[in-house]
Short mmCIF file of C-alpha atoms and ligand atoms in Angstrom, two decimals:
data_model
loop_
_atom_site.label_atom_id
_atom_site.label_comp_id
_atom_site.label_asym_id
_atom_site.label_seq_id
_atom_site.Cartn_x
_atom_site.Cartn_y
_atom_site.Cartn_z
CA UNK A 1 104.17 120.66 83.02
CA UNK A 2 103.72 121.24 79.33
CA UNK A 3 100.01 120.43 77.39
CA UNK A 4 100.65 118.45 74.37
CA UNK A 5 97.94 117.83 72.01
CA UNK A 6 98.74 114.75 70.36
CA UNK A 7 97.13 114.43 66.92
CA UNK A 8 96.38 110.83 65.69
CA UNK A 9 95.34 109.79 62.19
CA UNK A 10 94.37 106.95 60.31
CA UNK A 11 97.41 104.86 59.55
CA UNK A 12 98.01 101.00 60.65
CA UNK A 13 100.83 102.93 63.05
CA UNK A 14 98.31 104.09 65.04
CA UNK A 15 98.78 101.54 67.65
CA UNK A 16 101.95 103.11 68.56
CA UNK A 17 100.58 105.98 69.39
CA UNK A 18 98.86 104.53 72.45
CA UNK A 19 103.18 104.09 73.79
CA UNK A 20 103.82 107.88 72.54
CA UNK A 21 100.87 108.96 74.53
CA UNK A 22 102.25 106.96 78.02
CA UNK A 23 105.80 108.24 77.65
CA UNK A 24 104.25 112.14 77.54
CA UNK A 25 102.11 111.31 80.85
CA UNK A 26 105.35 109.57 82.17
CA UNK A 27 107.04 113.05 81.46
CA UNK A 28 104.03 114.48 83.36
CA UNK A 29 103.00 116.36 80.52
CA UNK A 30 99.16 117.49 80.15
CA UNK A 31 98.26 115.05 77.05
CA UNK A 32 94.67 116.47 74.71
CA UNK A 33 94.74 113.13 72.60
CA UNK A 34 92.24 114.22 69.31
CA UNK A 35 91.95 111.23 66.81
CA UNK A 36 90.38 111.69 63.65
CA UNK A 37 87.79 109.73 62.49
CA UNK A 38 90.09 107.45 60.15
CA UNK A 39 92.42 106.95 63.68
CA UNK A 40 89.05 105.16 65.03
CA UNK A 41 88.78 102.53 62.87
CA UNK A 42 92.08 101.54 64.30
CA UNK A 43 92.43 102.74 67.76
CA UNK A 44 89.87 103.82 70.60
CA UNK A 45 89.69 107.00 71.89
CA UNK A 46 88.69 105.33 75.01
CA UNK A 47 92.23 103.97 75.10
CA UNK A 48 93.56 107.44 74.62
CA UNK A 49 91.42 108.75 76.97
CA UNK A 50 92.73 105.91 79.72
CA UNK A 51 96.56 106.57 79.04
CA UNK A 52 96.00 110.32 79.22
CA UNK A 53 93.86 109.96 82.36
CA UNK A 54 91.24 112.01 81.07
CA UNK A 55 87.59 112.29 81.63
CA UNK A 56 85.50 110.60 80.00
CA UNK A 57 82.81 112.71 79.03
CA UNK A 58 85.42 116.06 79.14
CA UNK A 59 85.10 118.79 75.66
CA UNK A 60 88.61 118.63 73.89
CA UNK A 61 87.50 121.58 72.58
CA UNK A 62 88.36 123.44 76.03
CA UNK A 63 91.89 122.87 75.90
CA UNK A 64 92.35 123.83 71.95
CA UNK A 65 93.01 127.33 72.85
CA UNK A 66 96.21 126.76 74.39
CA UNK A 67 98.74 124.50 74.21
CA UNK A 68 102.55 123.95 74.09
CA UNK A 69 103.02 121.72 71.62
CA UNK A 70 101.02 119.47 68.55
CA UNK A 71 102.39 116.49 67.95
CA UNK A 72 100.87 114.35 65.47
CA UNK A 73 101.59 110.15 65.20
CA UNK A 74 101.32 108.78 62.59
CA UNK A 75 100.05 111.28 59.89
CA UNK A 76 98.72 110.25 56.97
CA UNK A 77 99.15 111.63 53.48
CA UNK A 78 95.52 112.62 53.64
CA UNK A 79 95.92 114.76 57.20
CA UNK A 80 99.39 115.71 55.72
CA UNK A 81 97.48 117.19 52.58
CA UNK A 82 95.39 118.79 54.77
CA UNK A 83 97.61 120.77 57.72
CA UNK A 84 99.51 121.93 54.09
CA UNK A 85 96.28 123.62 52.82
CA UNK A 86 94.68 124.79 55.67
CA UNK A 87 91.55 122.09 55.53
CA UNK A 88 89.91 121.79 58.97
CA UNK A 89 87.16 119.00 58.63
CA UNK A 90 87.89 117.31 62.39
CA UNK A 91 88.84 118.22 66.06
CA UNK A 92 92.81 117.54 64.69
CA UNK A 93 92.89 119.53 61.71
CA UNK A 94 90.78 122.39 63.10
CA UNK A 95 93.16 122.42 66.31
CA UNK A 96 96.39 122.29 63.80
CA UNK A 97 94.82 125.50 62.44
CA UNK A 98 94.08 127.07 65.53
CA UNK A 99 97.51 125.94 67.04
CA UNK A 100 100.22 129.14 67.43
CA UNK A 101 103.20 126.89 68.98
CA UNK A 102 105.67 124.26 67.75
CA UNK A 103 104.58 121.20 65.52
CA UNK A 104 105.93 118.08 65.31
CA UNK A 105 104.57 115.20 62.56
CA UNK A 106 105.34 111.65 62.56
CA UNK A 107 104.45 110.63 58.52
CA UNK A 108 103.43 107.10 58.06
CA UNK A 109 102.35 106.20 54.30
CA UNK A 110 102.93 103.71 51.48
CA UNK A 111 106.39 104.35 50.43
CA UNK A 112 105.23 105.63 47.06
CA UNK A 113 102.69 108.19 48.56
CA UNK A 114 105.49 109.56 50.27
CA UNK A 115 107.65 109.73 46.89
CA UNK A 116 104.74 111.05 44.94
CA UNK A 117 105.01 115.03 43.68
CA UNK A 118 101.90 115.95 45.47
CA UNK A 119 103.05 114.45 49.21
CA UNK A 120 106.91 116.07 48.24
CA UNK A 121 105.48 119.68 47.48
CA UNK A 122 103.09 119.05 50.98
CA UNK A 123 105.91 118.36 52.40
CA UNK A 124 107.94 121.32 51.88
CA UNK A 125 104.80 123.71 52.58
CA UNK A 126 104.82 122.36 55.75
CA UNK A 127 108.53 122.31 56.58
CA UNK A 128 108.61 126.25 55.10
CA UNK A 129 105.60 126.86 57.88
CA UNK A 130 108.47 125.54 60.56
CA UNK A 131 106.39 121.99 61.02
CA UNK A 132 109.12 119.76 62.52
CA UNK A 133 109.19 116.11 60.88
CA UNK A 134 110.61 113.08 62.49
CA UNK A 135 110.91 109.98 60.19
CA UNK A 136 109.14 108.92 58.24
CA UNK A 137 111.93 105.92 58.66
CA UNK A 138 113.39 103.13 56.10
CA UNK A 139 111.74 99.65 56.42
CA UNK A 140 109.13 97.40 55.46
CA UNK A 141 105.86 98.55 55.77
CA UNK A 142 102.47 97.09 56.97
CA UNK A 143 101.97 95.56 53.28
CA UNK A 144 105.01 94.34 53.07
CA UNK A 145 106.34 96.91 50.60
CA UNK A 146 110.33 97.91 51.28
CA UNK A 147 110.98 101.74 51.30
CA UNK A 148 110.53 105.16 53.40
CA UNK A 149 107.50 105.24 54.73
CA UNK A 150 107.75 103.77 58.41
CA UNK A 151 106.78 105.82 61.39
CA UNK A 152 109.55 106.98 63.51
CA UNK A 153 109.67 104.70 66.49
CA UNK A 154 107.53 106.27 69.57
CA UNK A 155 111.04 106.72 71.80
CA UNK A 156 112.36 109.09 68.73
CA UNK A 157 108.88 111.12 68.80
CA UNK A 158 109.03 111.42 72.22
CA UNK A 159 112.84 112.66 72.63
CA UNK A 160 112.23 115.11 69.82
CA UNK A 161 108.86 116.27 71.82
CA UNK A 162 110.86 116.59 74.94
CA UNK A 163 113.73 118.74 73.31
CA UNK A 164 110.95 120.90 71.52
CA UNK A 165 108.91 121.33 75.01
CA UNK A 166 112.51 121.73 76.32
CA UNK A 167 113.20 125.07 74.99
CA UNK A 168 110.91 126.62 77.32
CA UNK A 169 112.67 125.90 80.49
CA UNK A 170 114.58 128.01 81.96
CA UNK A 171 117.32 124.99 82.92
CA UNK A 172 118.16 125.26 79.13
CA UNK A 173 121.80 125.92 79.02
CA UNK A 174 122.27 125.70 82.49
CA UNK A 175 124.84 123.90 84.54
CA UNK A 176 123.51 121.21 87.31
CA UNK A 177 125.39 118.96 89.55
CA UNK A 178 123.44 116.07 90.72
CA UNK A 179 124.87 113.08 92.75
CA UNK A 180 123.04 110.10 93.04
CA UNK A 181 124.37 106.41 94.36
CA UNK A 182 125.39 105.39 97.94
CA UNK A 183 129.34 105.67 98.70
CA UNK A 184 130.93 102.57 100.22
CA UNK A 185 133.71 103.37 102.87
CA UNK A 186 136.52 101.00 102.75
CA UNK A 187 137.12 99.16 105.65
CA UNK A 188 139.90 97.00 103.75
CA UNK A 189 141.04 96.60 100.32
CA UNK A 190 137.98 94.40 99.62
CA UNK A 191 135.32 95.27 102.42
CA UNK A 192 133.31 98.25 103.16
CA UNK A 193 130.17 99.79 105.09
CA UNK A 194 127.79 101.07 102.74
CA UNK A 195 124.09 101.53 102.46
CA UNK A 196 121.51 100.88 100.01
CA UNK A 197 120.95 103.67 97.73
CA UNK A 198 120.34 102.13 93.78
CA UNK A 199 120.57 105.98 92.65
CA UNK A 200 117.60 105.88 90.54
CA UNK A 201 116.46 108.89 92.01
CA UNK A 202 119.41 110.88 91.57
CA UNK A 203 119.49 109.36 87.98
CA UNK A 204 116.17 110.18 86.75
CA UNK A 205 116.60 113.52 87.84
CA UNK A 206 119.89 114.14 85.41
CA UNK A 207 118.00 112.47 83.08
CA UNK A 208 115.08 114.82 83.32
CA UNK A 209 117.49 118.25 83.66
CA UNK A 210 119.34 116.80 80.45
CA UNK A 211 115.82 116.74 78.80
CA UNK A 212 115.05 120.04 79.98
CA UNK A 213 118.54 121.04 77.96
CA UNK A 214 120.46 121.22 80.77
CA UNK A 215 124.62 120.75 80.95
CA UNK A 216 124.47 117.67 83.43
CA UNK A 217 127.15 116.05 85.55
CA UNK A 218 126.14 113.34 87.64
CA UNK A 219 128.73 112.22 90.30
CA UNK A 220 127.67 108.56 90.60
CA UNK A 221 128.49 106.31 93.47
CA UNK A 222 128.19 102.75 92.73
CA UNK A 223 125.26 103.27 90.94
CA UNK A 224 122.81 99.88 90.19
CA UNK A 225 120.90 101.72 87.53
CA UNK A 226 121.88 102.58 83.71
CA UNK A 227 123.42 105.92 82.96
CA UNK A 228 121.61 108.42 81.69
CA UNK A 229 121.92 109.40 78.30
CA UNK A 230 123.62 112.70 77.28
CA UNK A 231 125.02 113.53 80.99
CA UNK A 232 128.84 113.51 82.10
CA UNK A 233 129.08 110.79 84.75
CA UNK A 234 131.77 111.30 87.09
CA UNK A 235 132.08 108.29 89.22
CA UNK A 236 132.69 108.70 92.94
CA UNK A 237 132.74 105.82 94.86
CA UNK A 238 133.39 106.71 98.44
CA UNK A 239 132.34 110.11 100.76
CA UNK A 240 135.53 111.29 100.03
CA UNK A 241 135.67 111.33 96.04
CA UNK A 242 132.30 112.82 96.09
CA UNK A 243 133.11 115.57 98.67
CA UNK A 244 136.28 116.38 96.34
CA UNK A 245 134.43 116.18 92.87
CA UNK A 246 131.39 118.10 94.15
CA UNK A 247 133.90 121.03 96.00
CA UNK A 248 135.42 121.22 92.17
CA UNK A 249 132.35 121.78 90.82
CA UNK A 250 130.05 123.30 92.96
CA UNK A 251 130.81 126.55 92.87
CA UNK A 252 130.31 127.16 89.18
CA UNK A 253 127.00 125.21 88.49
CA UNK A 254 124.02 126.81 88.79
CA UNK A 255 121.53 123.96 90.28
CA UNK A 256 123.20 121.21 92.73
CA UNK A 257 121.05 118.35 93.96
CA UNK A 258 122.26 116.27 96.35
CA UNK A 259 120.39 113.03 95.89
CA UNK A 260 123.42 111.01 96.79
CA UNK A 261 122.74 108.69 100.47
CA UNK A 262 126.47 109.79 101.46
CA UNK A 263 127.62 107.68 104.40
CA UNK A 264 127.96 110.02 107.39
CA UNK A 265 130.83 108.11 108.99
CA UNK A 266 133.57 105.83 107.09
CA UNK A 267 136.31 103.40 109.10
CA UNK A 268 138.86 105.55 110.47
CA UNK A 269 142.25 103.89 109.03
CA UNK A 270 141.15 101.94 106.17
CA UNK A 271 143.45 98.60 105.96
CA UNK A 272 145.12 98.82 102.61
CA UNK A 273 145.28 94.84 101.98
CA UNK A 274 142.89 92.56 102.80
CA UNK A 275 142.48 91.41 106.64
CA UNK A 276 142.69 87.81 106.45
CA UNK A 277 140.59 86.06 109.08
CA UNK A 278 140.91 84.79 112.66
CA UNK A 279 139.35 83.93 115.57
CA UNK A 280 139.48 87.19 116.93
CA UNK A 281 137.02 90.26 117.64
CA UNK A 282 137.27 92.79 115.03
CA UNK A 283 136.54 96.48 116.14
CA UNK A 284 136.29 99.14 113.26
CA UNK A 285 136.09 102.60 114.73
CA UNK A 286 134.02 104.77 112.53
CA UNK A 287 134.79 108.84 111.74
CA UNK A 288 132.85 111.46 110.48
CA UNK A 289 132.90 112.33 107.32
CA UNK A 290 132.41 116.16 105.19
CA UNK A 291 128.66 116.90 105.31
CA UNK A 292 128.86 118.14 101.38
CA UNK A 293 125.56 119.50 101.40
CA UNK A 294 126.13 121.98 104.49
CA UNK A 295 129.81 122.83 102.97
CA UNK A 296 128.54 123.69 99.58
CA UNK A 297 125.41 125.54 101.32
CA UNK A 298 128.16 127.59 103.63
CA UNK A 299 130.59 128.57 100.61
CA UNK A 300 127.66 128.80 97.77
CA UNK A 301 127.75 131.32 95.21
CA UNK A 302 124.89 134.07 95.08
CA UNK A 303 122.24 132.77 91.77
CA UNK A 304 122.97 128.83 92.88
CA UNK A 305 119.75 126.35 94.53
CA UNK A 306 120.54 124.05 96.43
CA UNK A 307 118.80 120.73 96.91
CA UNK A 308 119.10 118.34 99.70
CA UNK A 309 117.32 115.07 100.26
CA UNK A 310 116.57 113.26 103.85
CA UNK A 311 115.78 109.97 104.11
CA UNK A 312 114.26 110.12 107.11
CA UNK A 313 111.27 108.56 109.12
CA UNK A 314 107.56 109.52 109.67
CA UNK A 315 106.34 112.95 111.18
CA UNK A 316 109.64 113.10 113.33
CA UNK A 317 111.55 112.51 110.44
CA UNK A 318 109.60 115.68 108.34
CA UNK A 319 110.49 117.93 111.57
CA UNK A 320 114.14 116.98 111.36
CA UNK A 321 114.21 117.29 107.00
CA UNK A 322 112.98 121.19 107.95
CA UNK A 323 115.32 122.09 110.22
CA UNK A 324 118.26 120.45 108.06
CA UNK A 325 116.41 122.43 105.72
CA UNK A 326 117.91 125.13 107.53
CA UNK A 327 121.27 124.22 108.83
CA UNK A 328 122.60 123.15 105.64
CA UNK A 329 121.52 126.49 103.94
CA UNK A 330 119.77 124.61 101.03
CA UNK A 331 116.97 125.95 98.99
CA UNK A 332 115.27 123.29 99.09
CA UNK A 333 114.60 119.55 100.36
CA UNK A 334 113.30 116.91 99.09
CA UNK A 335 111.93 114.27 102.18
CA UNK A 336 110.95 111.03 101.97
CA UNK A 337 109.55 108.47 104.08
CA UNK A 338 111.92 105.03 104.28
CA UNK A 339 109.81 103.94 106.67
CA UNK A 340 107.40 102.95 103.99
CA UNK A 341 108.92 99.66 101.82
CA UNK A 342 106.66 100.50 98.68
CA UNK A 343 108.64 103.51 97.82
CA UNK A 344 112.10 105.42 98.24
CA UNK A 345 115.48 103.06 98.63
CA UNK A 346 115.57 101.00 95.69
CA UNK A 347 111.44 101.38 94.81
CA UNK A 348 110.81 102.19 91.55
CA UNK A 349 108.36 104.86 92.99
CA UNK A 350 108.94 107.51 95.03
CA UNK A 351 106.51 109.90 97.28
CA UNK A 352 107.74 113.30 98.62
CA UNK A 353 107.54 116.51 100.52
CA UNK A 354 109.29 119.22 99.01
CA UNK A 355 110.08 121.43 101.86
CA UNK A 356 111.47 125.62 100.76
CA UNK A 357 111.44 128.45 102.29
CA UNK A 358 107.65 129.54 100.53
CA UNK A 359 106.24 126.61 102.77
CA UNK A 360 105.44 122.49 101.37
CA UNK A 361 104.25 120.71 99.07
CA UNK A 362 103.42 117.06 98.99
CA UNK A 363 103.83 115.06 95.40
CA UNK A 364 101.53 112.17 95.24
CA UNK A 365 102.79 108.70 94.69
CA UNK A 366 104.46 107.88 90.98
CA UNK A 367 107.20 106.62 89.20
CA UNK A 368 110.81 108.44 89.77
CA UNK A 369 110.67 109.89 86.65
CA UNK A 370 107.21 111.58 87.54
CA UNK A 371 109.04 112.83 90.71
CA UNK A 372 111.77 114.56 89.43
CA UNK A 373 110.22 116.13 87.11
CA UNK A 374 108.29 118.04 89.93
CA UNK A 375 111.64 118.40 92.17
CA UNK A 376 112.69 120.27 88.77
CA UNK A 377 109.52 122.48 87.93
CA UNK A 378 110.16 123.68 91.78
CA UNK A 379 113.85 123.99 91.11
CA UNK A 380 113.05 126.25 87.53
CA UNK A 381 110.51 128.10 89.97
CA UNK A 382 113.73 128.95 92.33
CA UNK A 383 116.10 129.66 89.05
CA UNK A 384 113.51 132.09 87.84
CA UNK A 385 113.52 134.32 90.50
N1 CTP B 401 124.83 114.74 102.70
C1 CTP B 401 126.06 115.23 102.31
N2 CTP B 401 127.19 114.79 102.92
C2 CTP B 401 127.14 113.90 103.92
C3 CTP B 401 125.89 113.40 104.34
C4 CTP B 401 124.75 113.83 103.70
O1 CTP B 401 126.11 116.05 101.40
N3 CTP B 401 128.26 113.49 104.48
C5 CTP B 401 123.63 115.23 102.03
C6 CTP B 401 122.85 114.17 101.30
O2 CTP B 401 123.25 114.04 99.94
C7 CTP B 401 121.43 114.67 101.39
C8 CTP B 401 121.42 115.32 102.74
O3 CTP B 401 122.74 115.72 103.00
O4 CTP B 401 121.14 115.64 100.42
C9 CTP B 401 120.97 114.36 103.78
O5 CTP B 401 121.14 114.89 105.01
P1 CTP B 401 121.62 114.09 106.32
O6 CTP B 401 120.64 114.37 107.34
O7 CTP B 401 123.00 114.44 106.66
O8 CTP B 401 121.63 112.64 105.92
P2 CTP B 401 120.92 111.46 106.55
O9 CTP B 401 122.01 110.50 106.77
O10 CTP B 401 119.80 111.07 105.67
O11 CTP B 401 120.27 111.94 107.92
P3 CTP B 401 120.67 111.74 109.43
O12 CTP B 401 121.12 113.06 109.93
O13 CTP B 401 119.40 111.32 110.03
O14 CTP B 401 121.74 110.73 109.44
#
């Protein structure tokens, strides 16, 4: 978890700010919103203070002193003028003095304050000091006016954020295998026994190691969510493509997590047409099929963590995630309850217990995204050692 001091400043853009502020708690970052006094006449700190699930009565001034990142949405020319001369009148300017990490500004102005001489030489000053800038974009602005001026869109702040933050992880450059989905085992050409994995778990936690600048392949069966953006899907429908994909693969990445509900049995003799019907009984036999995991844990490469999942129920189902814990030689596994319908299969929230060899740890309920995010600040805690 980063802390992100995100700077806000007068404009009419300020409003957006309030979504730029919710995607950084979504990425469970630690977010110091500081709004200058021009920012209050349009926003409330109080709304801030809500989306960052802050105190109210806590002293920004605490949390000043150290931080990953400033980000700063919009930014007027004024505050612009200011960071390039050093002025600190307010919490944000003060802070963007005091602040020794990465900056990132979101300009938002009158298309001809941005042209003007004085804004172009702040500009560069800035820029020179290594302050990242993202937008200001093409558009119409507020008044109506046609020009660059616009503030990047929130999503665009938020990626660039993310990348910045990024380059302190230690899954930067790495290689991770994740497989997410539910595999369907043909029983015919057009039946099959499946389960009812969506894969949004697996999928958010590509999505998060692609953030973190990791390499990410995600072996996908049948997956009902979107694709993550900036990962290499590899789709593998049944047990069988995902035991051969992840057995080519395996060995060289450096972080495998096996989020993937792969069936444990699939139809022994799969028809190849289509059984047409009739009045009789129809008996599929069911085989076992590769437990991935435990191969990949028995053949695994010295450096590589492994991560398992159980689906499992209750306290009996927590005794049986530890001792697969175990059995399947992974580093670590990730259990949650399915006997609960609010989260898990096909929930858009999720509550675990990460289980590892250093003992457990329980992750309150939130979104997936939230989630993975903590499987992977375990997982960088495994990489690092
Ligand atoms: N797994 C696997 N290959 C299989 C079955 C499961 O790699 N053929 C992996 C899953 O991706 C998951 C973990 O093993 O990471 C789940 O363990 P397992 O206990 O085998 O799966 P469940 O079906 O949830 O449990 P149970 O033993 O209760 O059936």
């Amino acid at each position: 978890m980063a802390r992100v001091l995100l700077g806000v400043t007068g404009g009419i853009a300020a409003y957006k700010a309030c979504e730029l502020c919710r995607l950084l708690v979504r990425a469970r970052h630690d977010v110091v919103p500081l709004l200058t006094p021009g920012a209050e006449r349009f926003v409330t700190a109080q709304t801030f203070r809500a989306l960052a699930r802050r105190p109210a009565a806590e002293d920004v001034y605490l949390h000043l002193t150290r931080a990953d990142l400033l980000v700063v949405a919009p930014l007027t020319a004024n505050t612009l003028a200011k960071f390039a001369h050093g002025i600190a009148d307010n919490v944000l300017t003060e802070a963007a003095l005091a602040h020794r990490g990465p900056m990132l500004v979101a300009p938002a102005m009158n298309p001809r304050m941005w042209s003007h001489p004085a804004t172009r030489t702040n500009v560069e000053a800035l820029r020179a000091r290594g302050v990242e800038l993202v937008g200001p974009d093409e558009g119409e602005t507020a008044e109506g006016e046609l020009g660059v001026g616009r503030m990047a869109e929130p999503g665009e702040i938020f990626e660039r954020a993310q990348e910045l933050l990024g380059g302190k992880s230690v899954l930067k450059g790495k290689s991770v295998l994740v497989s997410a989905g539910g595999t369907r085992e043909p029983i015919d050409a057009v039946r099959f026994v499946g389960n009812r994995s969506s894969g949004r778990m697996g999928v958010a936690l590509a999505a998060e190691a692609a953030r973190r600048g990791a390499r990410v392949t995600l072996l996908g069966a049948n997956l009902a969510v979107a694709h993550p953006a900036g990962v290499e899907v590899v789709e593998t429908p049944s047990a069988a493509d995902l035991e051969r994909e992840a057995l080519a693969r395996g060995a060289d990445a450096d972080v495998v997590v096996m989020a993937a509900a792969v069936a444990d049995y699939r139809p022994a003799g799969a028809l190849t047409g289509k059984r047409p019907k009739d009045r009789a009984t129809w008996t599929v036999e069911l085989e076992p099929t590769t437990d991935v995991l435990a191969l990949l844990g028995a053949t695994r490469t010295e450096g590589t963590v492994l991560v398992g999942f159980a689906a499992d129920r209750g306290e009996t189902g927590l005794e049986r995630a530890r001792a697969k814990l175990r059995d399947k030689g992974a580093d670590l596994f990730v259990f949650n309850d399915v006997a609960r319908t609010d989260i898990g299969f096909d929930a858009a929230d999720n509550e675990i217990t990460l289980l590892g060899a250093d003992g457990e740890r329980t992750i309150a309920k939130a979104p997936k995204e939230e989630i993975a995010a903590a499987v992977l600040d375990e997982v960088e805690g495994l990489l690092g050692r």
